[in-house]
Amino acid sequence: MTKLPVRVRFAPSPTGPLHAGGVRTALYNYLFARQQGGQMLLRIEDTDQTRFVPGAEAYILEALEWLGITIDEGPQTGGPHAPYRQSERKEMYREYAERLVNEGKAYYAFDTAEELDAMRKRLEAAKVAAVQYNAITRQEMTNSLTITAEETKARLESGEPYVIRMKIMPKEDIRFNDLIRGWVVVHSSQIDDKVLLKSDGMPTYHLANIVDDHLMGITHVIRGEEWLPSAPLHVLLYRYLGWENTMPKFAHLPLLLKPDGNGKLSKRDADLGGFPIFPLQWTDPVTGDIAKGFREEGYSPEATTNFLALLGWNAGTEQELFNMEQLIEAFSFERVHKAGARFDIQKANWFNQQYLKLQDDASIVAQLKPLYAAEGILVTDEQLIQIVHLLKDRVHFVKEIVKESLFLFSAPVEYDQDVVIKKWNEEAVRAITGFKDSLVAFDGNFVADQIKAALSASMEAQGVKMGKIMQALRLAVTGAGAGPDLMVIMEILGKEEVINRLTISLDRLPAQIHLA
Ligand code: GLU
């Protein structure tokens, strides 16, 4: 048997923004396709018109693009199996449903909503365990198996609403080997006679999904664990349609769990925790509610991708940082876990920090410019580079650099009171006054190491240990008791501004004198 070229698909329904689990599904599909030299297609599964949300498809495309997940075929890209939106393929599915009816593997059902409801109540009252339309219950319902062929024909011709149901044969074993979960075995008595074609003429998800995967030559179905219960039905559909030989392999990915590991991750967890679970920000078109996005919160696409890739997979080594190329190389189904993956936003922050450190200065400067402009702060490229050097290793996000650097643009108004009480003593005031005077006379190059030399000379001349006044000096320059390298801060501020700040602080903080 020749090996088919790998073809995978990402098949979201446009019912809202794509959440982290969906993005991870897309990512694993992409990694596998690229690793195998295969193709990945995007198929929009929009047969449930009641759940259609405007803007969702555009959102999905934008999210994939932002993350660097490129697709080979899809609604925008086109391809040999177009159209890639199921609603535009509506007419194709009926043929297969009708073929199954003609072969005795499916049937027309004319039951009204009230009749179905009555059946449900009857079964519940009789305490039947599986309340469903199946080999037993179908015998009491109105379908082409219980009424005559003439009556069926007459009903169809009169335009009476109907659905096509799959005729699940009892006593069949359904088994398939999931690439992640191993053998899955289910008995057909556990499956109900699923609707394949709805009364509006649209296929259900099950029919459309199987027909399309077959027609589009899909070799591997990689999707979330929530679809595992549907997989046996899908295997049966392949069997009934005579496509078992080319049935794709299945890989069901682990669930994403709440940050504490208890239960499935939900949007509510994100709202409560104040963190994003969507790649991009999403505004609900009906309620106007805004859901946070990784992009808008300041995560880089590289960090987001790396974080998502490690939710449920690892390389089996200590390595955690993987760019897309490395992920493509390292990915394997054997190393995808069966157990759910905890969604730990701290880890995402850590990844963002790692990628921030790897970015070159010019790229960070470019991202910072509009942020400073938005704060109404004028800053030169040269200053920006200095600021980046000062703060890059201390933050998780580019936008934090702005916040953390605000003290550079105005002299302190408030002072950390703990430090004032502990460190702003007579000795410090005297020593800092001495240092300020020495700066007035300073005519060297006002750069960090020279400033440090000047400071140490001044302290030595005054007989004060530098370590004893450093926090007080920082307080006088910045208002805070801790922060990045003070010598570099003074270099960025420049001599005049340092003298100015020391004068102001010595003036504002005279009274808090405590004995050394
Ligand atoms: N349309 C389904 C979804 O929204 C696709 C499931 C599958 O990949 O088979 O997730």
Coordinates of C-alpha atoms and ligand atoms in Angstrom, one line a residue:
M1 CA 0.0 0.0 0.0
T2 CA 1.5 3.4 -0.9
K3 CA 1.6 6.0 1.8
L4 CA -0.8 8.9 1.1
P5 CA 0.7 12.3 1.4
V6 CA -0.3 13.8 4.8
R7 CA -3.3 16.1 4.6
V8 CA -4.8 17.6 7.7
R9 CA -7.5 20.1 8.3
F10 CA -8.4 22.7 10.9
A11 CA -12.2 22.8 10.9
P12 CA -13.6 25.4 13.2
S13 CA -17.2 26.4 13.4
P14 CA -17.6 30.2 13.2
T15 CA -19.5 30.5 16.4
G16 CA -17.3 33.0 18.1
P17 CA -13.7 33.8 18.8
L18 CA -11.2 30.9 18.6
H19 CA -10.1 30.0 22.2
A20 CA -6.7 28.7 23.3
G21 CA -7.8 25.1 22.8
G22 CA -8.8 25.8 19.2
V23 CA -5.6 27.6 18.5
R24 CA -3.6 24.7 19.9
T25 CA -5.5 22.3 17.7
A26 CA -4.7 24.5 14.7
L27 CA -1.1 24.6 15.8
Y28 CA -0.6 20.9 16.2
N29 CA -2.2 20.3 12.8
Y30 CA 0.2 22.8 11.3
L31 CA 3.3 21.3 13.0
F32 CA 2.4 17.8 11.9
A33 CA 1.6 18.9 8.3
R34 CA 4.9 20.8 8.0
Q35 CA 7.0 18.1 9.6
Q36 CA 5.6 15.5 7.2
G37 CA 5.9 17.7 4.2
G38 CA 2.1 17.6 3.9
Q39 CA -0.7 20.1 3.5
M40 CA -3.0 21.8 5.9
L41 CA -6.4 23.1 5.0
L42 CA -8.9 25.3 6.7
R43 CA -12.5 24.3 6.4
I44 CA -15.2 26.5 7.9
E45 CA -17.9 24.3 9.4
D46 CA -20.9 26.5 9.3
T47 CA -23.8 24.2 8.8
D48 CA -25.5 25.1 12.0
Q49 CA -26.9 28.4 10.9
T50 CA -28.4 29.1 14.3
R51 CA -24.9 29.4 15.8
F52 CA -23.3 31.5 13.1
V53 CA -21.6 34.6 14.5
P54 CA -20.6 37.4 12.1
G55 CA -16.9 38.2 12.2
A56 CA -15.9 34.9 13.6
E57 CA -14.4 33.6 10.4
A58 CA -12.4 36.8 9.8
Y59 CA -11.2 36.5 13.4
I60 CA -10.0 32.9 12.9
L61 CA -8.0 33.9 9.8
E62 CA -6.5 36.9 11.5
A63 CA -5.5 34.8 14.6
L64 CA -3.9 32.1 12.5
E65 CA -2.0 34.7 10.5
W66 CA -0.8 36.4 13.7
L67 CA 0.6 33.2 15.1
G68 CA 2.3 32.3 11.8
I69 CA 0.1 29.3 11.1
T70 CA -0.1 29.3 7.3
I71 CA -2.6 27.2 5.5
D72 CA -2.3 25.7 2.0
E73 CA -6.0 25.6 1.1
G74 CA -9.0 27.4 2.5
P75 CA -11.8 29.9 1.9
Q76 CA -9.4 32.8 1.3
T77 CA -6.5 30.8 -0.3
G78 CA -8.7 28.6 -2.5
G79 CA -7.6 25.2 -3.6
P80 CA -8.6 22.1 -5.5
H81 CA -11.5 21.2 -3.2
A82 CA -13.1 24.6 -3.1
P83 CA -15.5 25.8 -1.7
Y84 CA -14.1 25.4 1.8
R85 CA -17.1 26.7 3.6
Q86 CA -19.6 23.9 4.3
S87 CA -22.7 26.2 3.8
E88 CA -21.5 26.6 0.2
R89 CA -21.2 22.8 -0.2
K90 CA -24.8 22.2 1.0
E91 CA -25.9 20.3 -2.2
M92 CA -23.1 17.9 -2.1
Y93 CA -24.1 16.2 1.2
R94 CA -27.6 15.2 0.3
E95 CA -26.4 12.7 -2.3
Y96 CA -24.5 10.7 0.4
A97 CA -27.4 10.8 2.8
E98 CA -29.7 9.5 0.1
R99 CA -27.3 6.9 -1.0
L100 CA -27.3 5.6 2.6
V101 CA -31.1 5.5 2.5
N102 CA -31.1 3.6 -0.8
E103 CA -28.7 1.1 0.7
G104 CA -30.8 0.6 3.8
K105 CA -28.2 2.3 6.1
A106 CA -30.3 5.4 6.8
Y107 CA -33.9 6.3 6.7
Y108 CA -36.4 9.2 6.5
A109 CA -37.9 10.2 9.7
F110 CA -41.0 12.5 9.9
D111 CA -41.5 12.8 13.6
T112 CA -42.5 16.2 14.9
A113 CA -40.9 17.9 17.8
E114 CA -43.9 17.0 20.0
E115 CA -43.7 13.4 19.0
L116 CA -40.0 13.3 19.8
D117 CA -40.7 14.9 23.1
A118 CA -43.5 12.4 23.9
M119 CA -41.1 9.6 23.2
R120 CA -38.5 11.1 25.5
K121 CA -41.0 11.4 28.3
R122 CA -42.3 7.8 27.8
L123 CA -38.8 6.4 28.0
E124 CA -37.9 8.5 31.1
A125 CA -41.1 7.4 32.8
A126 CA -40.2 3.8 32.0
K127 CA -36.7 4.5 33.5
V128 CA -35.0 3.4 30.3
A129 CA -31.3 4.1 30.7
A130 CA -30.5 5.3 27.2
V131 CA -33.2 7.8 26.2
Q132 CA -32.6 7.9 22.5
Y133 CA -33.8 7.2 19.0
N134 CA -32.3 3.8 18.3
A135 CA -32.9 0.3 16.9
I136 CA -35.7 -0.3 19.5
T137 CA -37.4 3.1 19.8
R138 CA -37.4 3.8 16.0
Q139 CA -40.0 1.0 15.6
E140 CA -42.6 3.1 17.4
M141 CA -41.8 6.3 15.5
T142 CA -42.9 7.7 12.2
N143 CA -40.2 6.9 9.7
S144 CA -39.6 5.1 6.4
L145 CA -38.9 1.9 8.3
T146 CA -42.3 1.8 10.0
I147 CA -44.6 3.3 7.3
T148 CA -45.0 1.9 3.8
A149 CA -42.9 2.9 0.8
E150 CA -45.9 4.6 -0.8
E151 CA -46.6 6.6 2.3
T152 CA -43.0 7.7 2.6
K153 CA -43.1 8.8 -1.1
A154 CA -46.3 10.6 -0.6
R155 CA -45.0 12.5 2.5
L156 CA -41.8 13.4 0.7
E157 CA -43.7 14.7 -2.3
S158 CA -46.1 16.7 -0.2
G159 CA -43.2 18.6 1.2
E160 CA -43.6 17.4 4.7
P161 CA -40.5 18.2 6.8
Y162 CA -38.2 15.2 7.4
V163 CA -34.7 14.4 8.5
I164 CA -32.5 11.5 7.4
R165 CA -31.3 9.4 10.3
M166 CA -28.5 6.9 10.3
K167 CA -29.7 3.4 10.9
I168 CA -27.3 2.1 13.5
M169 CA -27.1 -1.7 13.4
P170 CA -27.2 -3.3 16.8
K171 CA -24.4 -5.6 18.0
E172 CA -21.5 -4.1 16.1
D173 CA -18.2 -3.4 17.6
I174 CA -16.5 -0.2 16.6
R175 CA -12.8 0.1 17.2
F176 CA -10.2 2.5 16.2
N177 CA -6.6 3.2 17.2
D178 CA -6.3 6.8 18.3
L179 CA -2.7 8.2 17.9
I180 CA -2.8 9.6 21.4
R181 CA -5.2 7.4 23.3
G182 CA -4.6 4.0 21.8
W183 CA -7.4 1.6 21.1
V184 CA -10.9 2.9 21.6
V185 CA -13.7 0.3 21.5
V186 CA -17.4 1.1 21.6
H187 CA -20.4 -1.0 21.1
S188 CA -23.0 0.2 18.6
S189 CA -25.8 -0.1 21.1
Q190 CA -24.4 3.0 22.8
I191 CA -24.9 5.1 19.7
D192 CA -28.3 6.6 18.7
D193 CA -29.7 7.0 15.2
K194 CA -28.0 10.3 14.6
V195 CA -29.6 12.8 12.2
L196 CA -27.4 13.2 9.1
L197 CA -29.5 15.6 7.1
K198 CA -31.6 18.2 8.9
S199 CA -35.1 19.4 7.9
D200 CA -33.6 22.6 6.5
G201 CA -31.7 20.5 4.0
M202 CA -28.4 21.2 5.7
P203 CA -26.2 18.2 6.8
T204 CA -25.4 17.8 10.4
Y205 CA -21.8 18.3 11.6
H206 CA -21.3 14.5 11.5
L207 CA -22.2 14.0 7.9
A208 CA -20.6 17.1 6.5
N209 CA -17.4 16.4 8.4
I210 CA -17.0 12.8 7.2
V211 CA -18.0 13.6 3.6
D212 CA -15.6 16.5 3.4
D213 CA -12.7 14.7 5.1
H214 CA -13.1 12.0 2.5
L215 CA -13.5 14.2 -0.5
M216 CA -10.6 16.4 0.6
G217 CA -8.3 13.5 1.1
I218 CA -7.7 14.1 4.8
T219 CA -5.3 11.5 6.2
H220 CA -5.2 12.6 9.9
V221 CA -8.0 14.1 12.0
I222 CA -6.3 16.1 14.8
R223 CA -8.9 17.7 17.1
G224 CA -9.9 18.3 20.7
E225 CA -10.9 15.6 23.1
E226 CA -14.5 16.9 23.2
W227 CA -14.9 15.2 19.8
L228 CA -13.8 11.8 21.1
P229 CA -17.4 10.7 21.8
S230 CA -18.3 11.4 18.2
A231 CA -15.4 9.4 16.8
P232 CA -17.1 6.0 16.9
L233 CA -20.0 7.3 15.0
H234 CA -17.6 8.8 12.5
V235 CA -15.9 5.4 12.1
L236 CA -19.3 3.8 11.4
L237 CA -20.1 6.5 8.8
Y238 CA -16.9 5.6 7.0
R239 CA -17.9 2.0 7.1
Y240 CA -21.4 2.6 5.9
L241 CA -20.2 4.9 3.1
G242 CA -17.7 2.2 2.0
W243 CA -14.7 4.5 2.7
E244 CA -13.1 2.5 5.5
N245 CA -9.9 1.8 3.5
T246 CA -9.0 5.5 3.3
M247 CA -10.4 6.4 6.8
P248 CA -8.1 9.0 8.4
K249 CA -6.2 8.3 11.5
F250 CA -7.5 10.1 14.6
A251 CA -5.6 12.0 17.3
H252 CA -7.7 13.5 20.1
L253 CA -5.9 16.2 22.0
P254 CA -6.1 16.7 25.8
L255 CA -8.4 19.2 27.4
L256 CA -7.2 22.5 28.7
L257 CA -7.8 22.8 32.4
K258 CA -8.3 25.7 34.8
P259 CA -5.2 27.3 36.3
D260 CA -5.6 25.2 39.4
G261 CA -6.0 22.0 37.4
N262 CA -9.6 21.4 38.6
G263 CA -12.0 21.2 35.7
K264 CA -12.2 22.5 32.1
L265 CA -10.9 25.9 31.3
S266 CA -13.7 28.4 30.7
K267 CA -14.1 32.0 29.7
R268 CA -15.3 32.6 33.2
D269 CA -11.8 31.6 34.6
A270 CA -10.3 34.1 32.2
D271 CA -12.6 36.9 33.3
L272 CA -12.1 36.1 37.0
G273 CA -8.3 35.8 36.6
G274 CA -8.0 38.8 34.3
F275 CA -6.0 36.9 31.8
P276 CA -6.7 36.1 28.1
I277 CA -7.7 32.8 26.7
F278 CA -8.2 34.1 23.2
P279 CA -5.4 34.9 20.7
L280 CA -6.9 38.2 19.7
Q281 CA -9.3 40.6 21.5
W282 CA -12.9 39.9 20.6
T283 CA -15.9 42.2 20.9
D284 CA -19.1 40.3 21.1
P285 CA -21.3 41.6 18.2
V286 CA -24.5 41.3 20.3
T287 CA -23.5 42.2 23.9
G288 CA -20.5 44.4 23.1
D289 CA -18.6 42.4 25.8
I290 CA -14.9 42.5 25.3
A291 CA -12.8 39.3 25.8
K292 CA -9.0 39.9 26.2
G293 CA -6.6 38.7 23.6
F294 CA -3.0 37.6 23.9
R295 CA -2.0 40.1 21.2
E296 CA -3.6 43.1 22.8
E297 CA -2.3 42.1 26.3
G298 CA 1.2 42.3 24.9
Y299 CA 2.2 38.7 24.3
S300 CA 4.3 38.2 21.2
P301 CA 3.2 35.7 18.7
E302 CA 6.3 33.6 19.3
A303 CA 5.7 33.4 23.0
T304 CA 2.0 32.6 22.5
T305 CA 2.8 29.8 20.1
N306 CA 5.5 28.4 22.3
F307 CA 3.2 28.5 25.3
L308 CA 0.3 26.8 23.5
A309 CA 2.6 24.2 22.0
L310 CA 3.6 23.1 25.5
L311 CA 0.0 22.8 26.7
G312 CA -0.2 19.0 26.4
W313 CA 3.0 18.2 24.6
N314 CA 6.7 18.3 25.5
A315 CA 9.9 17.2 23.7
G316 CA 10.9 14.8 26.5
T317 CA 13.9 17.0 27.3
E318 CA 14.6 20.0 29.5
Q319 CA 14.2 22.3 26.5
E320 CA 11.2 24.7 26.8
L321 CA 12.0 27.4 24.3
F322 CA 11.1 26.4 20.7
N323 CA 10.6 28.6 17.7
M324 CA 8.3 27.4 15.0
E325 CA 11.0 25.6 13.1
Q326 CA 12.1 23.7 16.2
L327 CA 8.5 22.9 17.1
I328 CA 8.0 21.4 13.6
E329 CA 11.0 19.3 14.0
A330 CA 10.4 18.1 17.5
F331 CA 6.6 17.5 17.5
S332 CA 5.3 14.0 17.9
F333 CA 2.0 12.4 18.8
E334 CA 3.8 10.0 21.2
R335 CA 4.7 12.9 23.4
V336 CA 1.2 14.4 23.5
H337 CA -0.3 13.7 26.9
K338 CA -3.6 12.0 27.5
A339 CA -4.2 14.0 30.7
G340 CA -5.5 17.5 30.6
A341 CA -3.1 20.4 30.4
R342 CA -3.2 23.1 33.1
F343 CA -3.6 26.6 31.6
D344 CA -0.9 28.5 33.6
I345 CA -0.8 32.1 32.6
Q346 CA 2.4 32.6 34.7
K347 CA 4.1 30.3 32.3
A348 CA 2.9 32.4 29.3
N349 CA 4.3 35.5 31.0
W350 CA 7.6 33.6 31.5
F351 CA 7.7 32.7 27.8
N352 CA 6.9 36.3 26.9
Q353 CA 9.9 37.5 29.0
Q354 CA 12.2 35.0 27.3
Y355 CA 11.2 36.1 23.9
L356 CA 11.4 39.8 24.9
K357 CA 15.0 39.1 25.9
L358 CA 15.7 37.6 22.5
Q359 CA 14.3 40.5 20.6
D360 CA 16.8 43.0 19.2
D361 CA 16.8 46.6 20.5
A362 CA 15.5 48.1 17.2
S363 CA 12.4 45.9 17.2
I364 CA 11.6 46.8 20.9
V365 CA 12.3 50.5 20.2
A366 CA 9.8 50.3 17.2
Q367 CA 7.1 48.8 19.5
L368 CA 7.8 51.4 22.2
K369 CA 7.5 54.5 20.1
P370 CA 3.7 54.5 19.7
L371 CA 3.3 53.6 23.4
Y372 CA 5.3 56.6 24.5
A373 CA 3.5 58.8 22.0
A374 CA 0.2 57.6 23.5
E375 CA 1.4 58.8 27.0
G376 CA 2.3 62.1 25.4
I377 CA 6.0 61.6 26.2
L378 CA 8.6 62.8 23.8
V379 CA 11.6 60.6 23.6
T380 CA 14.5 60.2 21.2
D381 CA 15.7 56.9 19.6
E382 CA 18.9 57.2 21.6
Q383 CA 17.0 57.5 24.9
L384 CA 14.8 54.6 23.9
I385 CA 17.8 52.4 23.4
Q386 CA 19.1 53.4 26.8
I387 CA 15.7 52.7 28.3
V388 CA 15.5 49.3 26.6
H389 CA 19.0 48.3 28.0
L390 CA 18.0 49.5 31.4
L391 CA 14.7 47.7 31.7
K392 CA 14.5 44.8 29.2
D393 CA 15.6 42.2 31.6
R394 CA 13.2 43.3 34.3
V395 CA 9.9 43.1 32.5
H396 CA 7.6 40.5 31.0
F397 CA 6.0 42.8 28.4
V398 CA 7.2 45.6 26.2
K399 CA 4.4 47.9 27.5
E400 CA 5.7 47.4 31.0
I401 CA 8.9 49.2 29.9
V402 CA 6.9 52.4 29.5
K403 CA 5.3 52.1 32.9
E404 CA 8.6 51.2 34.6
S405 CA 10.4 54.2 32.9
L406 CA 7.9 56.9 33.8
F407 CA 10.1 58.0 36.6
L408 CA 12.8 59.1 34.1
F409 CA 10.5 61.8 32.7
S410 CA 9.6 63.6 35.9
A411 CA 11.3 64.3 39.2
P412 CA 9.8 62.3 42.1
V413 CA 6.7 63.8 43.7
E414 CA 6.2 60.9 46.2
Y415 CA 8.8 59.0 48.1
D416 CA 8.7 55.4 49.3
Q417 CA 8.0 56.1 53.0
D418 CA 9.6 52.9 54.3
V419 CA 12.9 53.9 52.7
V420 CA 12.5 57.4 54.0
I421 CA 12.1 56.2 57.5
K422 CA 14.9 53.6 57.3
K423 CA 17.5 55.4 55.2
W424 CA 16.9 59.2 55.0
N425 CA 19.1 60.1 58.0
E426 CA 21.5 62.9 58.7
E427 CA 24.5 61.1 57.4
A428 CA 22.7 60.4 54.1
V429 CA 21.6 64.0 53.7
R430 CA 25.1 65.2 54.4
A431 CA 26.7 62.7 52.0
I432 CA 24.2 63.3 49.2
T433 CA 24.6 67.0 49.6
G434 CA 28.4 66.5 49.2
F435 CA 27.9 64.3 46.2
K436 CA 25.6 66.9 44.6
D437 CA 28.3 69.6 45.1
S438 CA 30.9 67.4 43.5
L439 CA 28.6 66.9 40.5
V440 CA 28.4 70.6 40.0
A441 CA 32.1 70.6 39.6
F442 CA 32.1 67.4 37.5
D443 CA 33.3 68.0 34.0
G444 CA 34.0 64.5 32.8
N445 CA 32.0 62.3 30.5
F446 CA 28.6 61.7 32.4
V447 CA 28.4 58.0 31.8
A448 CA 27.7 55.2 34.3
D449 CA 31.2 54.1 35.3
Q450 CA 32.4 57.7 35.6
I451 CA 29.5 58.6 37.7
K452 CA 30.2 55.7 39.9
A453 CA 33.8 56.8 40.2
A454 CA 32.7 60.3 41.1
L455 CA 30.3 59.0 43.7
S456 CA 32.9 56.7 45.3
A457 CA 35.5 59.5 45.4
S458 CA 33.0 61.9 47.0
M459 CA 32.0 59.3 49.6
E460 CA 35.7 58.5 50.4
A461 CA 36.4 62.2 50.8
Q462 CA 33.5 62.4 53.3
G463 CA 34.4 59.2 55.1
V464 CA 31.1 57.5 54.3
K465 CA 30.6 53.9 53.1
M466 CA 28.9 54.0 49.8
G467 CA 26.7 51.0 50.7
K468 CA 25.1 53.0 53.5
I469 CA 23.7 55.8 51.4
M470 CA 22.9 54.0 48.2
Q471 CA 19.2 53.5 48.9
A472 CA 18.8 57.1 50.1
L473 CA 20.5 58.3 46.9
R474 CA 18.2 56.2 44.8
L475 CA 15.3 57.6 46.8
A476 CA 16.4 61.1 46.1
V477 CA 16.8 60.4 42.3
T478 CA 13.8 58.2 41.7
G479 CA 11.5 58.3 44.7
A480 CA 11.8 54.5 45.0
G481 CA 13.9 52.2 47.2
A482 CA 14.7 49.7 44.5
G483 CA 15.0 49.5 40.7
P484 CA 17.4 49.1 37.9
D485 CA 21.1 50.2 37.9
L486 CA 21.2 53.6 39.5
M487 CA 24.4 54.7 37.7
V488 CA 22.7 54.0 34.3
I489 CA 19.6 55.8 35.5
M490 CA 21.8 58.9 36.3
E491 CA 23.5 58.6 32.9
I492 CA 20.1 58.6 31.1
L493 CA 18.9 61.5 33.2
G494 CA 22.0 63.6 32.5
K495 CA 24.1 65.7 34.9
E496 CA 21.8 68.7 35.1
E497 CA 18.7 66.6 35.8
V498 CA 20.4 64.6 38.5
I499 CA 21.6 67.8 40.2
N500 CA 18.1 69.2 39.8
R501 CA 16.5 66.1 41.4
L502 CA 18.9 65.9 44.2
T503 CA 18.3 69.6 45.0
I504 CA 14.5 69.1 44.9
S505 CA 14.7 66.0 47.1
L506 CA 17.0 67.5 49.6
D507 CA 14.7 70.4 49.8
R508 CA 11.5 68.3 50.1
L509 CA 12.8 65.7 52.5
P510 CA 14.6 67.6 55.2
A511 CA 12.5 66.8 58.2
Q512 CA 12.5 63.0 58.3
I513 CA 15.8 62.9 60.1
H514 CA 16.5 59.8 62.1
L515 CA 19.7 59.1 63.8
A516 CA 22.1 56.9 61.9
Ligands
GLU1 N1 -16.4 22.0 13.6 C1 -15.8 21.2 14.6 C2 -15.3 22.2 15.7 O1 -15.8 23.3 15.7 C3 -14.7 20.4 14.1 C4 -14.4 19.2 14.9 C5 -13.5 18.3 14.0 O2 -12.3 18.7 13.9 O3 -13.9 17.2 13.6 O4 -14.5 22.0 16.5

